Amino acid sequence: MSEIQDRLAVSCPSCSPDVETVHEVLSPGGGSVTVRCGECAHVHKTQPESTAEVTLDVVVSQGGESFAANVTTPADETVAVGDEFLLETDELLATVRVTSVELDGHRRRESAPAEDVETVWTREVDNVAVNVTIHPEDGSHDESRSTTLFVPGDYELTVGETESVDDEEFSIDAIVVRGDVDDYDRDRYEMEGDVVLAKDAKRVYAWDETSSAWSAW
């Protein structure tokens, strides 16, 4: 879950043998890494301190289905609901978001050190399916219907804007935000111009804008 470091703080045998300076990582190899000193540009090899790691079970929700994977991370790294990381397996290369952290005994937490975590529950956020409830133009909610909008996770949903699915058009009236994200100041947005990223949207409520709306009702 941690990205490979491209900078290391180590001593330089040329200019600072007793003081750590920032070095650029050039290439790993043979249990050591080749680095270049940021102070004097001296290139040398160093043995970075080893960090205890753990392998975590990860469950990924993707398009209504789920599958299991594994990820290796430092044992002392904190895993928290809302974290996003790149997951690479034989079947998938995608960004996923943590939706739940499970400890032993099926205990759930908002966050925990990786060494204490049994299972990390996640969902893919590169491409998402947003649930949309469409109300008739006359406001009769008893004839509302549901559809699904498939868009990239970073797609902006805007209250008041028109979207389309297949042959249907609808204008967004309100957006409910998911509980696994902290970047919003409220859980429902309904002012014209309000924007929520698709990966953060739990449900969209909209008014029908299809020209032949409800012709079959």
PDB file of C-alpha atoms in Angstrom:
ATOM      1  CA  MET A   1       0.000   0.000   0.000  1.00  0.00           C
ATOM      2  CA  SER A   2       3.053   2.236   0.331  1.00  0.00           C
ATOM      3  CA  GLU A   3       4.626   3.434  -2.873  1.00  0.00           C
ATOM      4  CA  ILE A   4       8.268   2.586  -3.549  1.00  0.00           C
ATOM      5  CA  GLN A   5      10.429   5.418  -2.243  1.00  0.00           C
ATOM      6  CA  ASP A   6      12.304   7.489  -4.807  1.00  0.00           C
ATOM      7  CA  ARG A   7      14.179   9.412  -2.102  1.00  0.00           C
ATOM      8  CA  LEU A   8      16.164   8.138   0.899  1.00  0.00           C
ATOM      9  CA  ALA A   9      17.818   9.904   3.808  1.00  0.00           C
ATOM     10  CA  VAL A  10      21.265   8.269   4.180  1.00  0.00           C
ATOM     11  CA  SER A  11      24.842   9.364   4.847  1.00  0.00           C
ATOM     12  CA  CYS A  12      27.103  10.188   1.905  1.00  0.00           C
ATOM     13  CA  PRO A  13      30.674   8.788   2.038  1.00  0.00           C
ATOM     14  CA  SER A  14      31.881  11.721  -0.040  1.00  0.00           C
ATOM     15  CA  CYS A  15      30.444  14.823   1.631  1.00  0.00           C
ATOM     16  CA  SER A  16      28.601  13.805   4.803  1.00  0.00           C
ATOM     17  CA  PRO A  17      29.705  10.460   6.288  1.00  0.00           C
ATOM     18  CA  ASP A  18      28.261  11.344   9.698  1.00  0.00           C
ATOM     19  CA  VAL A  19      25.088  13.150   8.633  1.00  0.00           C
ATOM     20  CA  GLU A  20      22.136  11.909   6.590  1.00  0.00           C
ATOM     21  CA  THR A  21      21.290  13.815   3.422  1.00  0.00           C
ATOM     22  CA  VAL A  22      18.559  13.332   0.850  1.00  0.00           C
ATOM     23  CA  HIS A  23      19.541  10.899  -1.905  1.00  0.00           C
ATOM     24  CA  GLU A  24      17.788  10.062  -5.163  1.00  0.00           C
ATOM     25  CA  VAL A  25      17.201   6.332  -5.640  1.00  0.00           C
ATOM     26  CA  LEU A  26      18.641   5.305  -9.025  1.00  0.00           C
ATOM     27  CA  SER A  27      18.180   1.526  -8.981  1.00  0.00           C
ATOM     28  CA  PRO A  28      17.813  -1.366  -6.548  1.00  0.00           C
ATOM     29  CA  GLY A  29      19.960  -4.459  -6.759  1.00  0.00           C
ATOM     30  CA  GLY A  30      21.617  -7.197  -4.724  1.00  0.00           C
ATOM     31  CA  GLY A  31      19.832  -6.274  -1.522  1.00  0.00           C
ATOM     32  CA  SER A  32      21.130  -2.717  -1.763  1.00  0.00           C
ATOM     33  CA  VAL A  33      20.136   0.367  -3.713  1.00  0.00           C
ATOM     34  CA  THR A  34      22.147   2.741  -5.879  1.00  0.00           C
ATOM     35  CA  VAL A  35      21.644   6.352  -4.820  1.00  0.00           C
ATOM     36  CA  ARG A  36      22.874   9.806  -5.773  1.00  0.00           C
ATOM     37  CA  CYS A  37      23.596  12.411  -3.099  1.00  0.00           C
ATOM     38  CA  GLY A  38      21.455  15.514  -3.404  1.00  0.00           C
ATOM     39  CA  GLU A  39      24.261  17.654  -1.998  1.00  0.00           C
ATOM     40  CA  CYS A  40      27.333  16.613  -4.013  1.00  0.00           C
ATOM     41  CA  ALA A  41      25.863  14.240  -6.672  1.00  0.00           C
ATOM     42  CA  HIS A  42      28.130  11.382  -5.521  1.00  0.00           C
ATOM     43  CA  VAL A  43      26.733   7.998  -6.646  1.00  0.00           C
ATOM     44  CA  HIS A  44      27.114   5.051  -4.293  1.00  0.00           C
ATOM     45  CA  LYS A  45      25.321   2.007  -2.948  1.00  0.00           C
ATOM     46  CA  THR A  46      23.593   1.841   0.408  1.00  0.00           C
ATOM     47  CA  GLN A  47      21.720  -0.728   2.437  1.00  0.00           C
ATOM     48  CA  PRO A  48      18.440   0.807   3.602  1.00  0.00           C
ATOM     49  CA  GLU A  49      17.086  -0.198   6.967  1.00  0.00           C
ATOM     50  CA  SER A  50      14.730  -3.130   6.622  1.00  0.00           C
ATOM     51  CA  THR A  51      11.119  -2.555   7.606  1.00  0.00           C
ATOM     52  CA  ALA A  52       8.899  -5.290   8.981  1.00  0.00           C
ATOM     53  CA  GLU A  53       6.100  -6.027   6.526  1.00  0.00           C
ATOM     54  CA  VAL A  54       2.816  -7.918   6.651  1.00  0.00           C
ATOM     55  CA  THR A  55       0.623  -9.386   3.932  1.00  0.00           C
ATOM     56  CA  LEU A  56      -3.022  -8.397   4.184  1.00  0.00           C
ATOM     57  CA  ASP A  57      -6.088 -10.090   2.749  1.00  0.00           C
ATOM     58  CA  VAL A  58      -8.004  -7.621   0.576  1.00  0.00           C
ATOM     59  CA  VAL A  59     -11.583  -8.063  -0.634  1.00  0.00           C
ATOM     60  CA  VAL A  60     -12.403  -5.906  -3.675  1.00  0.00           C
ATOM     61  CA  SER A  61     -15.952  -4.994  -4.698  1.00  0.00           C
ATOM     62  CA  GLN A  62     -16.098  -4.385  -8.426  1.00  0.00           C
ATOM     63  CA  GLY A  63     -19.222  -3.956 -10.539  1.00  0.00           C
ATOM     64  CA  GLY A  64     -21.498  -5.831  -8.145  1.00  0.00           C
ATOM     65  CA  GLU A  65     -19.037  -8.695  -7.730  1.00  0.00           C
ATOM     66  CA  SER A  66     -16.180  -9.247  -5.309  1.00  0.00           C
ATOM     67  CA  PHE A  67     -12.900 -11.124  -5.264  1.00  0.00           C
ATOM     68  CA  ALA A  68      -9.985 -11.650  -2.890  1.00  0.00           C
ATOM     69  CA  ALA A  69      -6.401 -10.426  -3.296  1.00  0.00           C
ATOM     70  CA  ASN A  70      -3.332  -9.723  -1.171  1.00  0.00           C
ATOM     71  CA  VAL A  71      -1.179  -6.681  -0.566  1.00  0.00           C
ATOM     72  CA  THR A  72       2.103  -6.255   1.320  1.00  0.00           C
ATOM     73  CA  THR A  73       2.646  -3.174   3.471  1.00  0.00           C
ATOM     74  CA  PRO A  74       4.824  -2.022   6.408  1.00  0.00           C
ATOM     75  CA  ALA A  75       3.564  -3.533   9.661  1.00  0.00           C
ATOM     76  CA  ASP A  76       3.345  -0.158  11.391  1.00  0.00           C
ATOM     77  CA  GLU A  77       1.450   1.599   8.598  1.00  0.00           C
ATOM     78  CA  THR A  78      -2.068   2.674   9.504  1.00  0.00           C
ATOM     79  CA  VAL A  79      -4.910   1.302   7.382  1.00  0.00           C
ATOM     80  CA  ALA A  80      -8.007   3.533   7.497  1.00  0.00           C
ATOM     81  CA  VAL A  81     -11.452   3.768   5.936  1.00  0.00           C
ATOM     82  CA  GLY A  82     -11.234   6.159   2.993  1.00  0.00           C
ATOM     83  CA  ASP A  83      -7.616   5.333   2.115  1.00  0.00           C
ATOM     84  CA  GLU A  84      -6.989   4.744  -1.592  1.00  0.00           C
ATOM     85  CA  PHE A  85      -4.173   2.642  -3.031  1.00  0.00           C
ATOM     86  CA  LEU A  86      -3.167   0.968  -6.272  1.00  0.00           C
ATOM     87  CA  LEU A  87      -3.871  -2.766  -6.250  1.00  0.00           C
ATOM     88  CA  GLU A  88      -2.066  -4.916  -8.802  1.00  0.00           C
ATOM     89  CA  THR A  89      -2.958  -8.583  -9.312  1.00  0.00           C
ATOM     90  CA  ASP A  90      -2.985 -10.984 -12.274  1.00  0.00           C
ATOM     91  CA  GLU A  91      -6.632 -10.037 -12.850  1.00  0.00           C
ATOM     92  CA  LEU A  92      -6.711  -6.367 -11.918  1.00  0.00           C
ATOM     93  CA  LEU A  93      -4.739  -3.136 -11.927  1.00  0.00           C
ATOM     94  CA  ALA A  94      -6.940  -0.538 -10.297  1.00  0.00           C
ATOM     95  CA  THR A  95      -7.221   2.078  -7.592  1.00  0.00           C
ATOM     96  CA  VAL A  96      -9.344   0.867  -4.683  1.00  0.00           C
ATOM     97  CA  ARG A  97     -10.752   2.634  -1.623  1.00  0.00           C
ATOM     98  CA  VAL A  98     -10.885   1.103   1.864  1.00  0.00           C
ATOM     99  CA  THR A  99     -14.502   0.761   3.021  1.00  0.00           C
ATOM    100  CA  SER A 100     -13.939  -1.277   6.189  1.00  0.00           C
ATOM    101  CA  VAL A 101     -11.045  -2.498   8.333  1.00  0.00           C
ATOM    102  CA  GLU A 102     -11.551  -5.891   9.986  1.00  0.00           C
ATOM    103  CA  LEU A 103      -9.528  -7.176  12.946  1.00  0.00           C
ATOM    104  CA  ASP A 104      -9.545 -10.676  14.429  1.00  0.00           C
ATOM    105  CA  GLY A 105     -12.882 -11.836  15.774  1.00  0.00           C
ATOM    106  CA  HIS A 106     -14.655  -9.942  12.952  1.00  0.00           C
ATOM    107  CA  ARG A 107     -14.205  -6.657  14.814  1.00  0.00           C
ATOM    108  CA  ARG A 108     -14.548  -3.612  12.575  1.00  0.00           C
ATOM    109  CA  ARG A 109     -12.590  -0.387  13.050  1.00  0.00           C
ATOM    110  CA  GLU A 110     -12.245   2.925  11.219  1.00  0.00           C
ATOM    111  CA  SER A 111      -8.457   2.492  11.296  1.00  0.00           C
ATOM    112  CA  ALA A 112      -5.773   0.190  12.724  1.00  0.00           C
ATOM    113  CA  PRO A 113      -2.048  -0.641  12.352  1.00  0.00           C
ATOM    114  CA  ALA A 114      -1.558  -3.054   9.464  1.00  0.00           C
ATOM    115  CA  GLU A 115      -0.093  -5.698  11.799  1.00  0.00           C
ATOM    116  CA  ASP A 116      -3.459  -5.873  13.620  1.00  0.00           C
ATOM    117  CA  VAL A 117      -5.611  -6.115  10.480  1.00  0.00           C
ATOM    118  CA  GLU A 118      -7.140  -9.394   9.299  1.00  0.00           C
ATOM    119  CA  THR A 119      -9.023  -8.200   6.204  1.00  0.00           C
ATOM    120  CA  VAL A 120      -9.235  -4.941   4.276  1.00  0.00           C
ATOM    121  CA  TRP A 121     -12.575  -4.432   2.527  1.00  0.00           C
ATOM    122  CA  THR A 122     -12.389  -2.185  -0.537  1.00  0.00           C
ATOM    123  CA  ARG A 123     -14.178  -1.123  -3.707  1.00  0.00           C
ATOM    124  CA  GLU A 124     -12.764  -0.098  -7.066  1.00  0.00           C
ATOM    125  CA  VAL A 125     -12.898   3.650  -7.705  1.00  0.00           C
ATOM    126  CA  ASP A 126     -11.298   3.951 -11.159  1.00  0.00           C
ATOM    127  CA  ASN A 127     -14.638   3.163 -12.797  1.00  0.00           C
ATOM    128  CA  VAL A 128     -17.864   3.156 -10.822  1.00  0.00           C
ATOM    129  CA  ALA A 129     -21.570   2.426 -11.091  1.00  0.00           C
ATOM    130  CA  VAL A 130     -23.749   5.191  -9.632  1.00  0.00           C
ATOM    131  CA  ASN A 131     -27.324   4.354  -8.633  1.00  0.00           C
ATOM    132  CA  VAL A 132     -29.818   6.901  -9.969  1.00  0.00           C
ATOM    133  CA  THR A 133     -33.461   7.304  -8.945  1.00  0.00           C
ATOM    134  CA  ILE A 134     -35.450   9.169 -11.621  1.00  0.00           C
ATOM    135  CA  HIS A 135     -38.700  10.934 -10.730  1.00  0.00           C
ATOM    136  CA  PRO A 136     -41.396  11.808 -13.329  1.00  0.00           C
ATOM    137  CA  GLU A 137     -41.668  15.462 -14.335  1.00  0.00           C
ATOM    138  CA  ASP A 138     -45.055  15.741 -12.571  1.00  0.00           C
ATOM    139  CA  GLY A 139     -43.390  14.977  -9.232  1.00  0.00           C
ATOM    140  CA  SER A 140     -45.257  11.723  -8.553  1.00  0.00           C
ATOM    141  CA  HIS A 141     -42.586   9.747  -6.710  1.00  0.00           C
ATOM    142  CA  ASP A 142     -44.738   6.608  -6.706  1.00  0.00           C
ATOM    143  CA  GLU A 143     -43.778   6.133 -10.381  1.00  0.00           C
ATOM    144  CA  SER A 144     -40.069   6.721  -9.863  1.00  0.00           C
ATOM    145  CA  ARG A 145     -37.668   4.255 -11.411  1.00  0.00           C
ATOM    146  CA  SER A 146     -34.001   3.357 -11.038  1.00  0.00           C
ATOM    147  CA  THR A 147     -31.091   3.185 -13.469  1.00  0.00           C
ATOM    148  CA  THR A 148     -27.315   2.977 -13.235  1.00  0.00           C
ATOM    149  CA  LEU A 149     -24.778   5.487 -14.540  1.00  0.00           C
ATOM    150  CA  PHE A 150     -21.388   3.953 -15.440  1.00  0.00           C
ATOM    151  CA  VAL A 151     -18.636   6.578 -15.396  1.00  0.00           C
ATOM    152  CA  PRO A 152     -14.989   7.078 -14.363  1.00  0.00           C
ATOM    153  CA  GLY A 153     -14.546   7.542 -10.623  1.00  0.00           C
ATOM    154  CA  ASP A 154     -13.302  11.126 -11.011  1.00  0.00           C
ATOM    155  CA  TYR A 155     -16.279  12.131 -13.190  1.00  0.00           C
ATOM    156  CA  GLU A 156     -17.988  15.220 -11.764  1.00  0.00           C
ATOM    157  CA  LEU A 157     -21.703  14.952 -11.010  1.00  0.00           C
ATOM    158  CA  THR A 158     -23.276  18.400 -10.799  1.00  0.00           C
ATOM    159  CA  VAL A 159     -26.668  19.294  -9.348  1.00  0.00           C
ATOM    160  CA  GLY A 160     -28.771  20.875 -12.108  1.00  0.00           C
ATOM    161  CA  GLU A 161     -26.793  19.299 -14.959  1.00  0.00           C
ATOM    162  CA  THR A 162     -28.315  16.821 -17.427  1.00  0.00           C
ATOM    163  CA  GLU A 163     -26.965  13.283 -17.772  1.00  0.00           C
ATOM    164  CA  SER A 164     -28.017  10.382 -19.983  1.00  0.00           C
ATOM    165  CA  VAL A 165     -28.130   6.598 -19.795  1.00  0.00           C
ATOM    166  CA  ASP A 166     -28.974   4.784 -23.023  1.00  0.00           C
ATOM    167  CA  ASP A 167     -32.075   6.603 -24.319  1.00  0.00           C
ATOM    168  CA  GLU A 168     -32.919   8.298 -21.019  1.00  0.00           C
ATOM    169  CA  GLU A 169     -32.057  11.857 -20.034  1.00  0.00           C
ATOM    170  CA  PHE A 170     -32.385  13.248 -16.526  1.00  0.00           C
ATOM    171  CA  SER A 171     -31.368  16.375 -14.611  1.00  0.00           C
ATOM    172  CA  ILE A 172     -29.657  15.855 -11.255  1.00  0.00           C
ATOM    173  CA  ASP A 173     -31.734  17.102  -8.309  1.00  0.00           C
ATOM    174  CA  ALA A 174     -29.672  15.804  -5.346  1.00  0.00           C
ATOM    175  CA  ILE A 175     -26.610  13.676  -4.614  1.00  0.00           C
ATOM    176  CA  VAL A 176     -26.100  11.560  -1.486  1.00  0.00           C
ATOM    177  CA  VAL A 177     -22.439  11.105  -0.466  1.00  0.00           C
ATOM    178  CA  ARG A 178     -20.961   7.771   0.640  1.00  0.00           C
ATOM    179  CA  GLY A 179     -19.909   7.223   4.225  1.00  0.00           C
ATOM    180  CA  ASP A 180     -16.324   6.205   3.382  1.00  0.00           C
ATOM    181  CA  VAL A 181     -15.196   9.693   2.328  1.00  0.00           C
ATOM    182  CA  ASP A 182     -14.343  12.732   4.484  1.00  0.00           C
ATOM    183  CA  ASP A 183     -13.879  15.408   1.809  1.00  0.00           C
ATOM    184  CA  TYR A 184     -17.417  16.823   2.070  1.00  0.00           C
ATOM    185  CA  ASP A 185     -19.095  19.008   4.696  1.00  0.00           C
ATOM    186  CA  ARG A 186     -22.485  17.299   4.453  1.00  0.00           C
ATOM    187  CA  ASP A 187     -23.927  13.986   3.300  1.00  0.00           C
ATOM    188  CA  ARG A 188     -26.446  15.358   0.771  1.00  0.00           C
ATOM    189  CA  TYR A 189     -25.982  18.032  -1.905  1.00  0.00           C
ATOM    190  CA  GLU A 190     -28.985  19.657  -3.588  1.00  0.00           C
ATOM    191  CA  MET A 191     -28.023  23.242  -4.420  1.00  0.00           C
ATOM    192  CA  GLU A 192     -27.637  23.971  -8.132  1.00  0.00           C
ATOM    193  CA  GLY A 193     -23.966  23.814  -9.046  1.00  0.00           C
ATOM    194  CA  ASP A 194     -22.978  21.490  -6.168  1.00  0.00           C
ATOM    195  CA  VAL A 195     -20.381  18.964  -7.393  1.00  0.00           C
ATOM    196  CA  VAL A 196     -19.658  15.439  -6.122  1.00  0.00           C
ATOM    197  CA  LEU A 197     -17.197  13.013  -7.694  1.00  0.00           C
ATOM    198  CA  ALA A 198     -18.873   9.858  -8.998  1.00  0.00           C
ATOM    199  CA  LYS A 199     -16.707   7.603  -6.782  1.00  0.00           C
ATOM    200  CA  ASP A 200     -18.034   9.495  -3.741  1.00  0.00           C
ATOM    201  CA  ALA A 201     -21.719   9.333  -4.712  1.00  0.00           C
ATOM    202  CA  LYS A 202     -23.944   6.773  -2.975  1.00  0.00           C
ATOM    203  CA  ARG A 203     -27.089   7.699  -4.918  1.00  0.00           C
ATOM    204  CA  VAL A 204     -28.294  10.390  -7.315  1.00  0.00           C
ATOM    205  CA  TYR A 205     -31.874  11.670  -7.372  1.00  0.00           C
ATOM    206  CA  ALA A 206     -33.012  13.205 -10.648  1.00  0.00           C
ATOM    207  CA  TRP A 207     -35.938  14.517 -12.698  1.00  0.00           C
ATOM    208  CA  ASP A 208     -36.829  12.873 -15.983  1.00  0.00           C
ATOM    209  CA  GLU A 209     -35.869  14.917 -19.046  1.00  0.00           C
ATOM    210  CA  THR A 210     -36.540  12.327 -21.755  1.00  0.00           C
ATOM    211  CA  SER A 211     -38.670  13.843 -24.539  1.00  0.00           C
ATOM    212  CA  SER A 212     -40.915  10.769 -24.654  1.00  0.00           C
ATOM    213  CA  ALA A 213     -40.995  10.459 -20.881  1.00  0.00           C
ATOM    214  CA  TRP A 214     -43.502   8.065 -19.392  1.00  0.00           C
ATOM    215  CA  SER A 215     -45.126   7.295 -22.773  1.00  0.00           C
ATOM    216  CA  ALA A 216     -45.370   3.676 -21.692  1.00  0.00           C
ATOM    217  CA  TRP A 217     -46.959   4.401 -18.327  1.00  0.00           C
TER     218      TRP A 217
END
